[in-house]
mmCIF file of C-alpha atoms in Angstrom:
data_model
loop_
_atom_site.group_PDB
_atom_site.id
_atom_site.type_symbol
_atom_site.label_atom_id
_atom_site.label_comp_id
_atom_site.label_asym_id
_atom_site.label_seq_id
_atom_site.Cartn_x
_atom_site.Cartn_y
_atom_site.Cartn_z
ATOM 1 C CA UNK A 1 104.733 84.167 96.630
ATOM 2 C CA UNK A 2 102.027 87.400 97.103
ATOM 3 C CA UNK A 3 99.696 86.191 99.518
ATOM 4 C CA UNK A 4 96.206 87.733 99.971
ATOM 5 C CA UNK A 5 95.189 91.827 99.819
ATOM 6 C CA UNK A 6 92.851 94.119 101.087
ATOM 7 C CA UNK A 7 92.210 98.324 99.891
ATOM 8 C CA UNK A 8 92.685 100.876 102.770
ATOM 9 C CA UNK A 9 89.006 101.033 102.980
ATOM 10 C CA UNK A 10 88.514 97.330 103.257
ATOM 11 C CA UNK A 11 91.033 96.775 105.798
ATOM 12 C CA UNK A 12 89.314 100.284 108.105
ATOM 13 C CA UNK A 13 86.108 98.148 107.771
ATOM 14 C CA UNK A 14 87.735 95.010 109.456
ATOM 15 C CA UNK A 15 89.328 97.316 112.134
ATOM 16 C CA UNK A 16 85.739 99.237 112.561
ATOM 17 C CA UNK A 17 84.110 95.857 112.868
ATOM 18 C CA UNK A 18 86.493 94.690 115.423
ATOM 19 C CA UNK A 19 86.912 90.947 113.108
ATOM 20 C CA UNK A 20 90.337 92.768 111.699
ATOM 21 C CA UNK A 21 93.910 93.234 113.863
ATOM 22 C CA UNK A 22 95.155 95.680 111.666
ATOM 23 C CA UNK A 23 99.514 96.657 112.257
ATOM 24 C CA UNK A 24 100.697 99.446 111.342
ATOM 25 C CA UNK A 25 104.537 98.346 110.768
ATOM 26 C CA UNK A 26 106.665 101.349 109.584
ATOM 27 C CA UNK A 27 108.980 103.192 111.705
ATOM 28 C CA UNK A 28 108.439 105.828 114.542
ATOM 29 C CA UNK A 29 109.231 108.630 112.582
ATOM 30 C CA UNK A 30 106.792 107.456 109.870
ATOM 31 C CA UNK A 31 103.874 107.180 112.477
ATOM 32 C CA UNK A 32 104.715 110.624 113.610
ATOM 33 C CA UNK A 33 104.730 112.147 110.300
ATOM 34 C CA UNK A 34 101.232 110.924 109.168
ATOM 35 C CA UNK A 35 99.713 109.410 112.020
ATOM 36 C CA UNK A 36 98.687 106.184 112.335
ATOM 37 C CA UNK A 37 95.044 104.653 110.718
ATOM 38 C CA UNK A 38 92.368 104.875 113.511
ATOM 39 C CA UNK A 39 92.566 101.520 114.996
ATOM 40 C CA UNK A 40 95.987 99.994 114.328
ATOM 41 C CA UNK A 41 98.494 98.356 116.612
ATOM 42 C CA UNK A 42 102.171 99.809 115.845
ATOM 43 C CA UNK A 43 104.571 97.265 115.553
ATOM 44 C CA UNK A 44 107.814 98.357 113.889
ATOM 45 C CA UNK A 45 109.017 95.657 111.617
ATOM 46 C CA UNK A 46 112.742 96.422 112.934
ATOM 47 C CA UNK A 47 112.219 93.928 115.976
ATOM 48 C CA UNK A 48 115.316 92.480 117.588
ATOM 49 C CA UNK A 49 115.325 89.006 116.154
ATOM 50 C CA UNK A 50 114.660 90.134 112.828
ATOM 51 C CA UNK A 51 111.676 88.947 111.358
ATOM 52 C CA UNK A 52 111.466 86.193 114.430
ATOM 53 C CA UNK A 53 111.329 89.349 116.724
ATOM 54 C CA UNK A 54 108.535 90.795 114.788
ATOM 55 C CA UNK A 55 106.066 87.266 114.487
ATOM 56 C CA UNK A 56 106.397 87.230 117.908
ATOM 57 C CA UNK A 57 105.166 90.806 118.764
ATOM 58 C CA UNK A 58 102.979 90.009 116.354
ATOM 59 C CA UNK A 59 101.788 86.931 118.363
ATOM 60 C CA UNK A 60 101.626 88.650 121.481
ATOM 61 C CA UNK A 61 99.339 91.268 119.875
ATOM 62 C CA UNK A 62 96.628 88.800 118.848
ATOM 63 C CA UNK A 63 96.906 87.296 121.688
ATOM 64 C CA UNK A 64 98.760 83.901 119.972
ATOM 65 C CA UNK A 65 95.776 82.922 117.890
ATOM 66 C CA UNK A 66 98.098 82.343 114.472
ATOM 67 C CA UNK A 67 94.322 81.839 112.982
ATOM 68 C CA UNK A 68 93.383 85.602 113.675
ATOM 69 C CA UNK A 69 92.492 87.669 110.359
ATOM 70 C CA UNK A 70 95.409 90.268 110.399
ATOM 71 C CA UNK A 71 96.317 92.929 108.098
ATOM 72 C CA UNK A 72 99.709 94.920 107.354
ATOM 73 C CA UNK A 73 99.979 98.151 106.582
ATOM 74 C CA UNK A 74 103.616 100.022 105.778
ATOM 75 C CA UNK A 75 103.904 103.397 103.076
ATOM 76 C CA UNK A 76 103.659 101.652 100.198
ATOM 77 C CA UNK A 77 102.746 98.106 100.113
ATOM 78 C CA UNK A 78 106.219 96.800 100.092
ATOM 79 C CA UNK A 79 107.422 96.254 103.590
ATOM 80 C CA UNK A 80 104.150 94.602 104.635
ATOM 81 C CA UNK A 81 104.495 92.462 101.520
ATOM 82 C CA UNK A 82 107.632 91.115 102.947
ATOM 83 C CA UNK A 83 106.610 91.161 106.571
ATOM 84 C CA UNK A 84 103.162 89.021 105.526
ATOM 85 C CA UNK A 85 105.373 86.531 103.593
ATOM 86 C CA UNK A 86 107.221 86.341 106.908
ATOM 87 C CA UNK A 87 104.502 85.670 109.499
ATOM 88 C CA UNK A 88 103.097 83.071 106.866
ATOM 89 C CA UNK A 89 105.879 81.196 107.066
ATOM 90 C CA UNK A 90 106.255 81.705 110.820
ATOM 91 C CA UNK A 91 102.511 79.692 110.837
ATOM 92 C CA UNK A 92 100.118 82.540 110.857
ATOM 93 C CA UNK A 93 97.068 81.713 108.474
ATOM 94 C CA UNK A 94 94.946 84.705 107.795
ATOM 95 C CA UNK A 95 97.886 87.568 106.903
ATOM 96 C CA UNK A 96 96.625 90.284 104.603
ATOM 97 C CA UNK A 97 98.512 93.088 102.649
ATOM 98 C CA UNK A 98 96.840 96.820 102.645
ATOM 99 C CA UNK A 99 99.374 97.174 99.161
ATOM 100 C CA UNK A 100 97.834 100.525 98.611
ATOM 101 C CA UNK A 101 99.512 101.605 102.475
ATOM 102 C CA UNK A 102 99.274 104.958 104.212
ATOM 103 C CA UNK A 103 100.505 106.858 100.945
ATOM 104 C CA UNK A 104 99.938 105.185 98.005
ATOM 105 C CA UNK A 105 101.007 102.765 95.361
ATOM 106 C CA UNK A 106 99.844 101.524 92.092
ATOM 107 C CA UNK A 107 97.356 99.479 93.728
ATOM 108 C CA UNK A 108 95.602 102.606 95.070
ATOM 109 C CA UNK A 109 95.142 106.224 96.580
ATOM 110 C CA UNK A 110 96.322 104.868 100.004
ATOM 111 C CA UNK A 111 94.983 105.375 103.646
ATOM 112 C CA UNK A 112 95.852 109.248 104.020
ATOM 113 C CA UNK A 113 94.993 110.296 100.742
ATOM 114 C CA UNK A 114 91.401 108.553 100.589
ATOM 115 C CA UNK A 115 90.916 110.498 104.068
ATOM 116 C CA UNK A 116 90.275 107.311 105.942
ATOM 117 C CA UNK A 117 90.832 108.301 109.678
ATOM 118 C CA UNK A 118 94.542 108.372 111.180
ATOM 119 C CA UNK A 119 95.524 108.752 115.124
ATOM 120 C CA UNK A 120 97.995 111.629 115.786
ATOM 121 C CA UNK A 121 101.373 109.963 117.126
ATOM 122 C CA UNK A 122 103.690 112.678 118.434
ATOM 123 C CA UNK A 123 105.562 110.880 120.989
ATOM 124 C CA UNK A 124 106.249 107.990 119.124
#
């Protein structure tokens, strides 16, 4: 079952206003390739312990507040949807999927093609 979604532009607005934690769940190689959405935290979804380990890392990123608004972004929205479901199963209540992702998908052009700001990550 799909959870709530945000567009890349909506996620950008949420991060800029301080009301949303954006988490880029891609791999370090992907972060180096495209850069990371400005303001996003980097938490590779491939954590030790699988989805539970990922949920623990996200819990730390939001200071233990499982009700904090969180948006997940990956390349095209597929992996972020899977991890959104995993977080919801772990008790998070406000998890959004940026389904168009960084590169774009059927949901939209994506963060990069829309010219939204990215931060280089050469040492990821």
